Amino acid sequence: MDPQAEPVNYICGDYGIKNTLEHSNVIQCRECGYCILYKKCTRRIVQYEAR
Ligand SMILES: [Zn+2]
């Protein structure tokens, strides 16, 4: 079991394309080959109902 095997979402720094990369992958956009990717915050949106 490798806890680091979870894919991480990145946003291409050039075109803003979403890339899903695993930790073992090279950090590079799969669409345009741009090497600067921003790590996307994968925080879930939590909604509270206020009554
Ligand atoms: Zn790109």
mmCIF file of C-alpha atoms and ligand atoms in Angstrom:
data_model
loop_
_atom_site.group_PDB
_atom_site.id
_atom_site.type_symbol
_atom_site.label_atom_id
_atom_site.label_comp_id
_atom_site.label_asym_id
_atom_site.label_seq_id
_atom_site.Cartn_x
_atom_site.Cartn_y
_atom_site.Cartn_z
ATOM 1 C CA MET A 1 0.000 0.000 0.000
ATOM 2 C CA ASP A 2 1.480 3.270 -1.124
ATOM 3 C CA PRO A 3 -0.311 6.280 0.337
ATOM 4 C CA GLN A 4 1.339 8.542 -2.229
ATOM 5 C CA ALA A 5 -0.286 6.775 -5.166
ATOM 6 C CA GLU A 6 -3.303 9.023 -5.130
ATOM 7 C CA PRO A 7 -3.597 11.184 -8.230
ATOM 8 C CA VAL A 8 -3.264 14.919 -7.760
ATOM 9 C CA ASN A 9 -5.078 17.549 -9.761
ATOM 10 C CA TYR A 10 -2.966 20.223 -11.381
ATOM 11 C CA ILE A 11 -3.876 23.233 -13.463
ATOM 12 C CA CYS A 12 -1.712 24.047 -16.450
ATOM 13 C CA GLY A 13 0.060 27.357 -15.923
ATOM 14 C CA ASP A 14 -0.267 28.206 -19.587
ATOM 15 C CA TYR A 15 -3.733 27.209 -20.731
ATOM 16 C CA GLY A 16 -5.423 26.366 -17.459
ATOM 17 C CA ILE A 17 -6.087 22.814 -18.549
ATOM 18 C CA LYS A 18 -6.769 20.381 -15.780
ATOM 19 C CA ASN A 19 -4.224 17.596 -15.458
ATOM 20 C CA THR A 20 -4.509 14.640 -13.195
ATOM 21 C CA LEU A 21 -1.051 13.349 -12.403
ATOM 22 C CA GLU A 22 0.240 10.748 -10.059
ATOM 23 C CA HIS A 23 3.163 11.449 -7.801
ATOM 24 C CA SER A 24 5.453 9.345 -9.925
ATOM 25 C CA ASN A 25 4.598 11.274 -13.079
ATOM 26 C CA VAL A 26 6.635 14.148 -14.396
ATOM 27 C CA ILE A 27 5.038 17.484 -13.577
ATOM 28 C CA GLN A 28 4.193 18.519 -17.091
ATOM 29 C CA CYS A 29 0.997 19.392 -18.901
ATOM 30 C CA ARG A 30 -0.216 16.514 -20.997
ATOM 31 C CA GLU A 31 -1.925 18.787 -23.474
ATOM 32 C CA CYS A 32 0.705 21.383 -24.306
ATOM 33 C CA GLY A 33 3.817 20.152 -22.520
ATOM 34 C CA TYR A 34 4.069 23.209 -20.310
ATOM 35 C CA CYS A 35 6.177 22.484 -17.266
ATOM 36 C CA ILE A 36 4.566 24.849 -14.801
ATOM 37 C CA LEU A 37 1.498 23.392 -13.217
ATOM 38 C CA TYR A 38 -0.413 24.697 -10.271
ATOM 39 C CA LYS A 39 -1.604 22.270 -7.709
ATOM 40 C CA LYS A 40 -5.324 22.463 -7.462
ATOM 41 C CA CYS A 41 -6.884 22.548 -4.086
ATOM 42 C CA THR A 42 -9.050 19.479 -3.853
ATOM 43 C CA ARG A 43 -10.908 20.645 -0.795
ATOM 44 C CA ARG A 44 -14.514 19.628 -0.959
ATOM 45 C CA ILE A 45 -17.194 22.224 -0.835
ATOM 46 C CA VAL A 46 -19.107 21.804 2.356
ATOM 47 C CA GLN A 47 -22.484 23.394 2.571
ATOM 48 C CA TYR A 48 -24.279 24.140 5.750
ATOM 49 C CA GLU A 49 -27.951 24.842 5.812
ATOM 50 C CA ALA A 50 -28.715 27.688 8.146
ATOM 51 C CA ARG A 51 -32.239 27.749 9.356
HETATM 52 ZN ZN ZN B 1 -0.918 22.965 -20.775
#
